[in-house]
XYZ file of C-alpha atoms in Angstrom:
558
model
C 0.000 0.000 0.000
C 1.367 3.368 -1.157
C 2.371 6.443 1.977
C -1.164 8.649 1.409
C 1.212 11.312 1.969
C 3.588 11.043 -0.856
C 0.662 10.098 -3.607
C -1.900 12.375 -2.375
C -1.917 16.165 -3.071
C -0.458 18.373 -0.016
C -3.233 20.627 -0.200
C -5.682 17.226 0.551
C -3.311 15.943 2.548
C -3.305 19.311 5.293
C -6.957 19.392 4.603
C -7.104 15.908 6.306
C -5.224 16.322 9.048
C -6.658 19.433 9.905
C -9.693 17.637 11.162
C -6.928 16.026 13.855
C -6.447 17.588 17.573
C -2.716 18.822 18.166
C -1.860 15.449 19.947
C -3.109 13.573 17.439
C -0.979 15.507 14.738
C 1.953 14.388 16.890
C 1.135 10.926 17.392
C 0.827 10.811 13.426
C 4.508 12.640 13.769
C 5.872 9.273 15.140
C 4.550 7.336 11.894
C 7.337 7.665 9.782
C 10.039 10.060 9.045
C 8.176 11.386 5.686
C 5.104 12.076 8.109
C 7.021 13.886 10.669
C 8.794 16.342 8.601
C 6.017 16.815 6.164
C 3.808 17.542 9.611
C 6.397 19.293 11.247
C 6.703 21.915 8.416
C 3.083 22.555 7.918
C 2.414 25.388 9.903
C -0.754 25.854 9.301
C -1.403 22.720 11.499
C -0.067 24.448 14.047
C -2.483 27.375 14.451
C -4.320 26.674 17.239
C -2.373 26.051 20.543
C -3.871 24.410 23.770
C -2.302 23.715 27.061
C -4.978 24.074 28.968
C -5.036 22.199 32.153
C -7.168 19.893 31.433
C -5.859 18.967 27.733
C -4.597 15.713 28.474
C -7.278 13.795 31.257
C -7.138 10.735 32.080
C -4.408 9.684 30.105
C -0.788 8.275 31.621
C 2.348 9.578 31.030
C 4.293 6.694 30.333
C 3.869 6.065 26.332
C 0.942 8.367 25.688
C 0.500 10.856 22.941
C 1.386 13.675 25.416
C 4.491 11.927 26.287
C 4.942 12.123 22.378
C 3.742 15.887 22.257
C 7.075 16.929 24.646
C 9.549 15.239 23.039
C 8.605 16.495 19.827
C 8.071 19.902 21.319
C 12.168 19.776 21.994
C 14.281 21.177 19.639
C 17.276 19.412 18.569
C 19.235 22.016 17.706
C 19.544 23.106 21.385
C 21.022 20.258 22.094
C 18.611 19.342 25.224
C 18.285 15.406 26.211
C 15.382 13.427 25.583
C 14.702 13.171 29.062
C 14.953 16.547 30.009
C 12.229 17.559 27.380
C 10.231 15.237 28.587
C 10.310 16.843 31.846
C 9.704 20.561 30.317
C 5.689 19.624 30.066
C 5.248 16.853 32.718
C 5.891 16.579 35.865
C 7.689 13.983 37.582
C 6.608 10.353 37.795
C 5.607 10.363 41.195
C 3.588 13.974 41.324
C 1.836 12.659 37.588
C 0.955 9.407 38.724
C -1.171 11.536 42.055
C -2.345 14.362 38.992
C -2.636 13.459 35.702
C -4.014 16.579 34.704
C -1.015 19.109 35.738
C 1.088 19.954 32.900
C 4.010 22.143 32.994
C 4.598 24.302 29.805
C 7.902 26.286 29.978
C 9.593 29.118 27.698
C 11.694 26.759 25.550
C 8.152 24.299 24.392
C 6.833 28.019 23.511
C 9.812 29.026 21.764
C 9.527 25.350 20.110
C 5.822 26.032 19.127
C 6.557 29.432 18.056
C 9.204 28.250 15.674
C 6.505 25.767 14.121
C 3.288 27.849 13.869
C 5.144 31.115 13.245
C 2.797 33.730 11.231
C 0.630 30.782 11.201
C -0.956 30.557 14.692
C -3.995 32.484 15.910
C -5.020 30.840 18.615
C -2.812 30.215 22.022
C -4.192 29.189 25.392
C -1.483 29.037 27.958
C -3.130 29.386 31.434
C -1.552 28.643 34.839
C 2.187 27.914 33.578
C 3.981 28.739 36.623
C 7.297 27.999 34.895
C 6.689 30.353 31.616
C 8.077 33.857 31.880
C 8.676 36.923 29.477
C 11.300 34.938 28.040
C 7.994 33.093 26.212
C 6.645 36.075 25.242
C 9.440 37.182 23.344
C 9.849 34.067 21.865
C 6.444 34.437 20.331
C 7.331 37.972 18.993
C 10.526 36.934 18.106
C 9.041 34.096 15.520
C 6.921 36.224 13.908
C 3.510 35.393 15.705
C 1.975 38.102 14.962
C -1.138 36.861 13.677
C -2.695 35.598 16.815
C -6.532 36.159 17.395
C -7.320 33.938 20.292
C -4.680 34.813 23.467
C -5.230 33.114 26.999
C -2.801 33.685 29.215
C -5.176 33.765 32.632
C -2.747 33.071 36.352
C 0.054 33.141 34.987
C 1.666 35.876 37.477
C 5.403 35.390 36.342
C 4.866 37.333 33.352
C 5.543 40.961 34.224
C 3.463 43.783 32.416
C 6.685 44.808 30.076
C 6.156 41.774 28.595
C 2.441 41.254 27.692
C 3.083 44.919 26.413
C 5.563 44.379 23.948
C 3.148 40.957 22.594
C -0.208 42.926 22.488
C 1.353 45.767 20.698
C 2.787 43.629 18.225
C -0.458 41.643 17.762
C -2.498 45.040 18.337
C -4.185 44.282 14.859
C -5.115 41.151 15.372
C -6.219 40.671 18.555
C -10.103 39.828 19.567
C -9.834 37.284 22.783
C -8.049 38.210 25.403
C -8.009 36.536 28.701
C -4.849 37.819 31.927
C -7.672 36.632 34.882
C -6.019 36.459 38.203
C -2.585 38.570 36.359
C -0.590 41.269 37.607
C -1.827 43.719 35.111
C -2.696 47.415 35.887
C -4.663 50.083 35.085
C -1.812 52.074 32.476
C -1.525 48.483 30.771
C -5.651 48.072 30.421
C -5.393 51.631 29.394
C -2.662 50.955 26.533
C -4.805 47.740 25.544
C -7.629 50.195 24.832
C -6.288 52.544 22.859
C -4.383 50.080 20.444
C -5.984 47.113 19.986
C -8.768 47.721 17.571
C -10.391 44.500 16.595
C -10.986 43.799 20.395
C -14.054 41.911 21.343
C -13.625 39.860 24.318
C -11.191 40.818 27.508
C -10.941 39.031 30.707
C -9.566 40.627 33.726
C -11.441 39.254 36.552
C -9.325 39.073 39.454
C -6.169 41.542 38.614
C -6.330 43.049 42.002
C -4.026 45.952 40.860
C -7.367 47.055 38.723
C -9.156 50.112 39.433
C -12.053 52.274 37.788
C -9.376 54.457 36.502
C -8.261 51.416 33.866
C -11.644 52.373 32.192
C -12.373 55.709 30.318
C -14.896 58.123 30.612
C -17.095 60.508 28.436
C -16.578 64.254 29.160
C -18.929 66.902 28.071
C -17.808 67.206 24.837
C -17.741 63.513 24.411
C -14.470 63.081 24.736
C -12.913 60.333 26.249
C -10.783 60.479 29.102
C -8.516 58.284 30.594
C -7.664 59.490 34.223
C -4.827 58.565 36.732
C -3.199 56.710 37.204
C -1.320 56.302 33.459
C 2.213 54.962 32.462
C 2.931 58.892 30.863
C 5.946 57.165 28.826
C 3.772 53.940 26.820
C 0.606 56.081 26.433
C 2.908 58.850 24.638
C 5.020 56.286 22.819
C 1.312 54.650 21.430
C -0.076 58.074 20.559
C 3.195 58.781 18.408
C 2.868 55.598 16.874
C -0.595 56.151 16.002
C 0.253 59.395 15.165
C -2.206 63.043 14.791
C -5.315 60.764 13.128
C -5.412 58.817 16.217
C -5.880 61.028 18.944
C -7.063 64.507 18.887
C -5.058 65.716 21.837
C -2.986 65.092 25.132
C -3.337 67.317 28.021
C -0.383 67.490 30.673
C -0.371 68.718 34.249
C 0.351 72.445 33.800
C -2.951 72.743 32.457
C -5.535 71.205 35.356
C -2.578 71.873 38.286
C -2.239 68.117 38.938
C -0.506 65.055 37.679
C -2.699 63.999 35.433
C -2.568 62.580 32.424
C -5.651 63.032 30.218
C -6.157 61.190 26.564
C -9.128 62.175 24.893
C -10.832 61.634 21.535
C -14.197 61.921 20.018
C -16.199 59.381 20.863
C -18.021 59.072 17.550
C -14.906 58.037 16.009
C -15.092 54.284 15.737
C -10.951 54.140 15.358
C -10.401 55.301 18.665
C -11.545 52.373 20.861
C -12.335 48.477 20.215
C -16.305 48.114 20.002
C -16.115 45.477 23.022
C -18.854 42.798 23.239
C -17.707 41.248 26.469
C -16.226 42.841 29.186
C -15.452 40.580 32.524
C -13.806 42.246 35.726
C -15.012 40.159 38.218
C -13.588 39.987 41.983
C -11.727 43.223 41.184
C -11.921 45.061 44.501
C -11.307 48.115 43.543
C -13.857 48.089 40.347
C -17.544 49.225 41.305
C -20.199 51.130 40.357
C -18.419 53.942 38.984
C -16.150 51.882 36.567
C -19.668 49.502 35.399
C -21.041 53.210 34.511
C -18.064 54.319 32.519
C -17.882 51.058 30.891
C -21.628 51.118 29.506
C -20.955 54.660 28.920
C -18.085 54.056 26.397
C -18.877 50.701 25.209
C -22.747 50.392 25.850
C -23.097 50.525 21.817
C -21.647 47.065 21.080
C -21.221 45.393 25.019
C -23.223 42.408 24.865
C -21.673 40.822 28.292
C -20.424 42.283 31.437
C -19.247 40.741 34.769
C -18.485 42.358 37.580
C -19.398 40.177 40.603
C -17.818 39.943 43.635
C -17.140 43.815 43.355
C -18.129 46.518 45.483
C -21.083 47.311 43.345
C -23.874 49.925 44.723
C -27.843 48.479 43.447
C -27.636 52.459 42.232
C -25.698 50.827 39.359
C -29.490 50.244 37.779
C -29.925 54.793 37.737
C -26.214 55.330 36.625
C -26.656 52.966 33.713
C -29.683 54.201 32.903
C -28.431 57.794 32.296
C -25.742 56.249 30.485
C -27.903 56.671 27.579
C -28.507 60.054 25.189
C -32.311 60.715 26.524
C -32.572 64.254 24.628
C -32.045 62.418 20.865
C -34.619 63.628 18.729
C -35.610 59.908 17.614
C -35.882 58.403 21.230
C -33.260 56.540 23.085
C -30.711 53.883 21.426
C -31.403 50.849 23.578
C -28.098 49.235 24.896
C -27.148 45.651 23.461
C -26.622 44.615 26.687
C -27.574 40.986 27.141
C -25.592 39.296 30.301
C -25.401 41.442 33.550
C -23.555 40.382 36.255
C -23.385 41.870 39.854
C -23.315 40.830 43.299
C -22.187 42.163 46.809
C -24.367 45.031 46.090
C -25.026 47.840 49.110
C -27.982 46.385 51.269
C -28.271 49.138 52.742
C -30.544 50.674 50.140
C -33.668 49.080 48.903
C -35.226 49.412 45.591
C -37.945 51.048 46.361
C -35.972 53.865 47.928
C -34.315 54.526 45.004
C -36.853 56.458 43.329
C -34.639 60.394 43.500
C -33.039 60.090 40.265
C -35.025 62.099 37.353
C -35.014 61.313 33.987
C -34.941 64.673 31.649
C -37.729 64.978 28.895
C -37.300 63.406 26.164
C -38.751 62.310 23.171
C -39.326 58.864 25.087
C -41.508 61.296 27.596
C -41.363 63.989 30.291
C -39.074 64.612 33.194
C -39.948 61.975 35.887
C -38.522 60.323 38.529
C -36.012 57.314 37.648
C -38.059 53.533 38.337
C -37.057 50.007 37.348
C -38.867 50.559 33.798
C -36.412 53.321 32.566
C -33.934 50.592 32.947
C -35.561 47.912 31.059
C -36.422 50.596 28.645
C -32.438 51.454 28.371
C -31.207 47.427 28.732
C -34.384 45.652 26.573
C -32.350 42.845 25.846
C -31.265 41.152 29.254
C -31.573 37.743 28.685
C -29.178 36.694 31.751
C -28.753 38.788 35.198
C -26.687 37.697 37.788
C -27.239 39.618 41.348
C -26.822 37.451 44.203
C -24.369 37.493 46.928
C -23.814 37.767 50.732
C -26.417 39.883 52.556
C -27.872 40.776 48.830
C -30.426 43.603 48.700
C -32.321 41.953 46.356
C -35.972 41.718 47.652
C -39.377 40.474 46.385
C -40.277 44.016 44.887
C -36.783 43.796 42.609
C -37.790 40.173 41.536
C -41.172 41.316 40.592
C -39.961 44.046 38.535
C -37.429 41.732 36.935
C -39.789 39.363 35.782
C -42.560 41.632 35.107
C -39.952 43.374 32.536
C -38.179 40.580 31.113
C -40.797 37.621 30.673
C -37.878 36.154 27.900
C -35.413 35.862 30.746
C -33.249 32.733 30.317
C -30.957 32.473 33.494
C -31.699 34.313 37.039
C -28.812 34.488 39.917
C -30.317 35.734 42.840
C -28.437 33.565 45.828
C -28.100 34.579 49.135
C -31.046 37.060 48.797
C -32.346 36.549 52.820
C -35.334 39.267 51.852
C -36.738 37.186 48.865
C -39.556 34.885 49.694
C -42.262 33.155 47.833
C -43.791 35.994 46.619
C -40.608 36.642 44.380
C -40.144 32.746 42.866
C -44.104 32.955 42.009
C -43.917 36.001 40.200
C -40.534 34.127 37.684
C -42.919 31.110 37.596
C -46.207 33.987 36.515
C -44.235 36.225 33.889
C -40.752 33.928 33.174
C -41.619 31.047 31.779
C -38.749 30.490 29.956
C -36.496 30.843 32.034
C -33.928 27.669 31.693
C -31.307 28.553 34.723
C -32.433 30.060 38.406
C -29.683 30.217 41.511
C -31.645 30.459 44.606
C -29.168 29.326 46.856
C -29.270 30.306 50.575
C -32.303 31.992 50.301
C -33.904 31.679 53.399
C -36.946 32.927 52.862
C -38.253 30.728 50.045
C -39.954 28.132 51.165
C -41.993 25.335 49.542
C -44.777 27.630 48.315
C -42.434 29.415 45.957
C -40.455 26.484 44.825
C -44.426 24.794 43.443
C -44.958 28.087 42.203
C -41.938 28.714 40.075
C -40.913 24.834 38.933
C -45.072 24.813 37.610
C -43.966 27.819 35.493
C -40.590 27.228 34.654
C -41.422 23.756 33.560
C -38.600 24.129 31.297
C -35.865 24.558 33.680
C -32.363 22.733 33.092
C -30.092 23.829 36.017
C -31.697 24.860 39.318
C -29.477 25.655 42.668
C -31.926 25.422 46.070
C -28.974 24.564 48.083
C -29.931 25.833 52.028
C -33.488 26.486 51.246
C -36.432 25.706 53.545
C -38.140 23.600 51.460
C -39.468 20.304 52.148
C -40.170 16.739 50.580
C -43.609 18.650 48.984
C -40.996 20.816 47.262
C -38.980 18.045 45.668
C -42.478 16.118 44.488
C -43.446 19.278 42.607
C -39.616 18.923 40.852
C -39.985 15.593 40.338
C -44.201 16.392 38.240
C -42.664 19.713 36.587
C -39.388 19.135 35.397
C -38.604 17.542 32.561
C -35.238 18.065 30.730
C -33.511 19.270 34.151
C -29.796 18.909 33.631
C -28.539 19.942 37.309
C -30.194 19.704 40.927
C -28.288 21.283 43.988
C -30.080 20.197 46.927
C -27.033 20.940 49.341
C -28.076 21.962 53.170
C -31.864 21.477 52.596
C -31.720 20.210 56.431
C -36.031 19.014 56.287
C -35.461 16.836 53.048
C -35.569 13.079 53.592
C -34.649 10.293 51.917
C -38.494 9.209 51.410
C -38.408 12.696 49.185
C -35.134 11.925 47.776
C -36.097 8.932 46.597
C -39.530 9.693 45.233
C -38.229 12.584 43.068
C -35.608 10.473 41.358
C -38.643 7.492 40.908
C -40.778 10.123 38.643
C -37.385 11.655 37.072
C -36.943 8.029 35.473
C -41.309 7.924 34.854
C -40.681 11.380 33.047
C -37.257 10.830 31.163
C -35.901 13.664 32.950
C -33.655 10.517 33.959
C -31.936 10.892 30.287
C -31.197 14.423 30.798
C -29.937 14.931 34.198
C -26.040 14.920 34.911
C -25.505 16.145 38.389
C -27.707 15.741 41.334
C -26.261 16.769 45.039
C -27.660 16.527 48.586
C -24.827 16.684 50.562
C -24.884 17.710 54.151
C -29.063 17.001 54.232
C -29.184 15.811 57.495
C -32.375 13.771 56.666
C -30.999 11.481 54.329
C -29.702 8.673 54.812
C -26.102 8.002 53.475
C -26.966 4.690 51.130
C -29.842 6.976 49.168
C -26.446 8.539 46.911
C -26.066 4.823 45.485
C -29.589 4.264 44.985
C -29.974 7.405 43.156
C -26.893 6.473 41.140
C -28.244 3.183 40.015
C -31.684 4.777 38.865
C -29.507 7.452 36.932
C -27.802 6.716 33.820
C -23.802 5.742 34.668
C -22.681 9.199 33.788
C -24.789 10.977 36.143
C -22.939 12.851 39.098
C -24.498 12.197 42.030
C -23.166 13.838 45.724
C -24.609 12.809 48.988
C -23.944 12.364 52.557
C -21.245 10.493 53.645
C -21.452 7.705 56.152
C -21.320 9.973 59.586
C -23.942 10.144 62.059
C -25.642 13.511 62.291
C -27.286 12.248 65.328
């Protein structure tokens, strides 16, 4: 039988193994020496990088493709052992044989990929390589990656800022994913990543605890947009020459406000001056809150489709400041944002909803001056199809629920956990007005009770992940779940302290009656005191095999 490879056309031949994952291209590597250096040469195979945790689970070490994938990441020419390359991705025997999923990716495998893919690769996910530094970086810039698209590079704090400066400028054309969560970035990098990368659509900063509201711009009275304090004064001035007089309109210095400031403005009408961002996420950011979610809708509220600020110190005012975000005097009514995912949490309790009413919304061609309610909002953000505002001590109380569902009857996913001031009268109005909704956290919400639970699983019949974990709800709760539900996917049942095993058991008994038994994959009641600990294997031999079931373990709560 004749080598496909050699009779075949090349352009067939990469067409085929482009349908291959990157370990399988180097298992196919190891074929033959025709294979490896045709495979080996073809960049194009190369383009899409990832070293992801989780890339290689549930596979050995010893003999397996990704045992292959290091030693052919080596490079000969450096003159490094076999078993020392070996050791650049994996870790040793005895920590991989307690962790097969921990993989260790250092600067010389990167400079090895680099040298490979080269103009060729747009799409790298590195995450949580505590052994890469800015030597990797360089070596990426240095081989001419320039073309990269796709750029992950989230905990991995021994990169310094220098670094992922010098690779985002030279991709600053390119670029449209980036994720640094849990990075030492600041606010003059976000700042520079702003106002030179263009084609920007996605960026991930959640947990950079150097990030403050000033890494975000906002609109002056002439709509201009201004980047405050603090600023690297050398790279911002280096990117405006670069960009040069088209780019920016003007830089204004300290002599002329008194301070140190640093301002960098342009019109905001001009669509060259910032990325039109769809997806902005800066959670657990301490020092980001309501005044940097405001600038952000300001500036990007035309094209932001996501944005994620939870566990930040977010005011429930956020609702009047994005609301004014808008232009209300336009002579053809408001521009509703495209604002479809909002995330908060941790928001003040001290302030209630219904205490909120001081704001007032100027005349307009959408109506008079009036004081600001819950329906200018929905009016300004139509399109909320997912809202996340749970959290410790949340504010949110039956009157925001109501208003929530009353104004967004598409609603697909609902977060309100930890809400102690929501009770039934909430859950009934989602079951009344959102009955489409497909994903509801209710978590630790001690006032819901059974009542609401009926109430919103007969509504919501169409419910696929549903979190009741620490609710007072009883086994009448779980019979309604078992009647209602029918393509439920996950049930967290965790600290429901008056469910017992008698309900447990029932509920899974009409899951398999209503072939919600095909479509459920996690079911947990850990830590209900009322269940017995041999109801987790019953449950799992009702379930399909790859059904993840948690119960109680074999202690006495006596």
């Amino acid at each position: 039988m004749q080598d496909p490879v050699a009779v075949l056309p090349s352009e067939l031949v990469v067409l085929i193994f482009r349908k291959l994952a990157l370990q399988e291209i180097v298992q196919c590597m190891s074929v033959c020496k025709m294979w490896c250096q045709f495979l080996d040469g073809c960049a194009v195979l190369w383009c899409t990088i990832d070293m992801r945790n989780g890339m290689y689970r549930g596979q050995s070490a010893k003999g397996s493709g990704c045992d292959k994938l290091v030693t052919l990441l080596g490079d000969s020419a450096n003159g490094t052992s076999r078993r020392r390359r070996r050791g650049s991705l994996l870790l040793s025997s005895e920590v991989q044989e307690n962790n097969d999923d921990v993989r260790i990716i250092t600067d010389a495998d990167i400079d090895a990929i680099a040298r490979r893919a080269g103009p060729a690769l747009s799409r790298l996910s590195l995450d949580f390589a505590p052994h890469l530094s800015d030597d990797g970086m360089y070596a990426l810039i240095r081989n001419n990656c320039t073309n990269i698209r796709h750029l992950d590079l989230q905990a991995n704090q021994t990169i310094t800022t220098h670094a992922l400066e010098a690779l985002v400028m030279s991709l600053r054309n390119r670029l449209e994913f980036l994720s640094l969560r849990s990075t030492e970035i600041d606010d003059a990098f976000v700042q520079m990543l702003l106002i030179s990368t263009p084609h920007l659509v996605h960026l991930d900063v959640s947990f950079c605890r150097k990030i403050t509201k000033s890494a975000f711009p906002l609109v002056d009275q002439l709509s201009n947009i201004v980047f405050t304090p603090p600023a690297d004064v050398v790279a911002l001035a280096r990117i405006i020459a670069e960009q040069g007089d088209t780019a920016y309109s003007r830089v204004l210095f300290a002599a002329d406000t008194g301070s140190d400031e640093l301002l960098v403005t342009r019109k905001i009408d001009d669509q060259t001056c910032l990325p039109r961002l769809k997806c902005i996420l800066a959670a657990g950011c301490g020092c980001v809150g309501s005044t940097a979610a405001t600038r952000i809708i300001k500036v990007f509220g035309k094209s932001l489709e996501i944005l994620d600020v939870t566990q930040s110190p977010v005011a429930i005012d956020v609702f009047q400041h994005i609301t004014m975000c808008v232009d209300w005097d336009c002579a053809d009514g408001i521009e509703p944002l495209k604002l479809q995912t909002l995330k908060l949490s941790n928001m003040d309790s001290n302030v209630d909803i219904d205490t909120m009413q001081r704001a007032v919304v100027p005349e307009s061609s959408a109506g008079p001056e009036h004081l600001w309610s819950f329906q200018d909002f929905a009016l300004v953000a139509p399109n909320l199809t997912s809202i996340s505002l749970g959290g410790k001590d949340s504010c949110i109380t039956d009157g925001m629920v109501v208003r929530i569902a009353m104004h967004y009857r598409h609603l697909l996913s609902l977060d309100v956990h930890g809400s102690t001031r929501l009770s039934h009268s909430g859950l009934a109005a989602l079951g009344e007005n959102c009955t489409q909704l497909e994903h509801v956290d209710i978590s630790e919400c001690s006032g819901c009770d059974d009542r609401g639970v009926v109430a919103l699983v007969g509504g919501c019949t169409g419910l696929k992940s549903l979190n009741m974990g620490g609710l007072h709800i009883s086994d009448a709760g779980l019979s309604a779940i078992g009647d209602c539900l029918r393509g439920l996917e996950v049930l967290l049942l965790d600290s429901c302290l008056f469910v017992t095993s008698q309900g447990i058991r029932s509920m899974v008994s009409k899951f398999c009656e209503s072939g919600c038994r095909q479509t459920l994959r996690r079911l947990s009641f850990s830590e209900c005191y009322g269940v017995a600990a041999d109801d987790a294997a019953w449950c799992r031999e009702q379930l399909r095999p790859n059904t993840h079931v948690t119960g109680n373990s074999a202690l006495s709560f006596e």
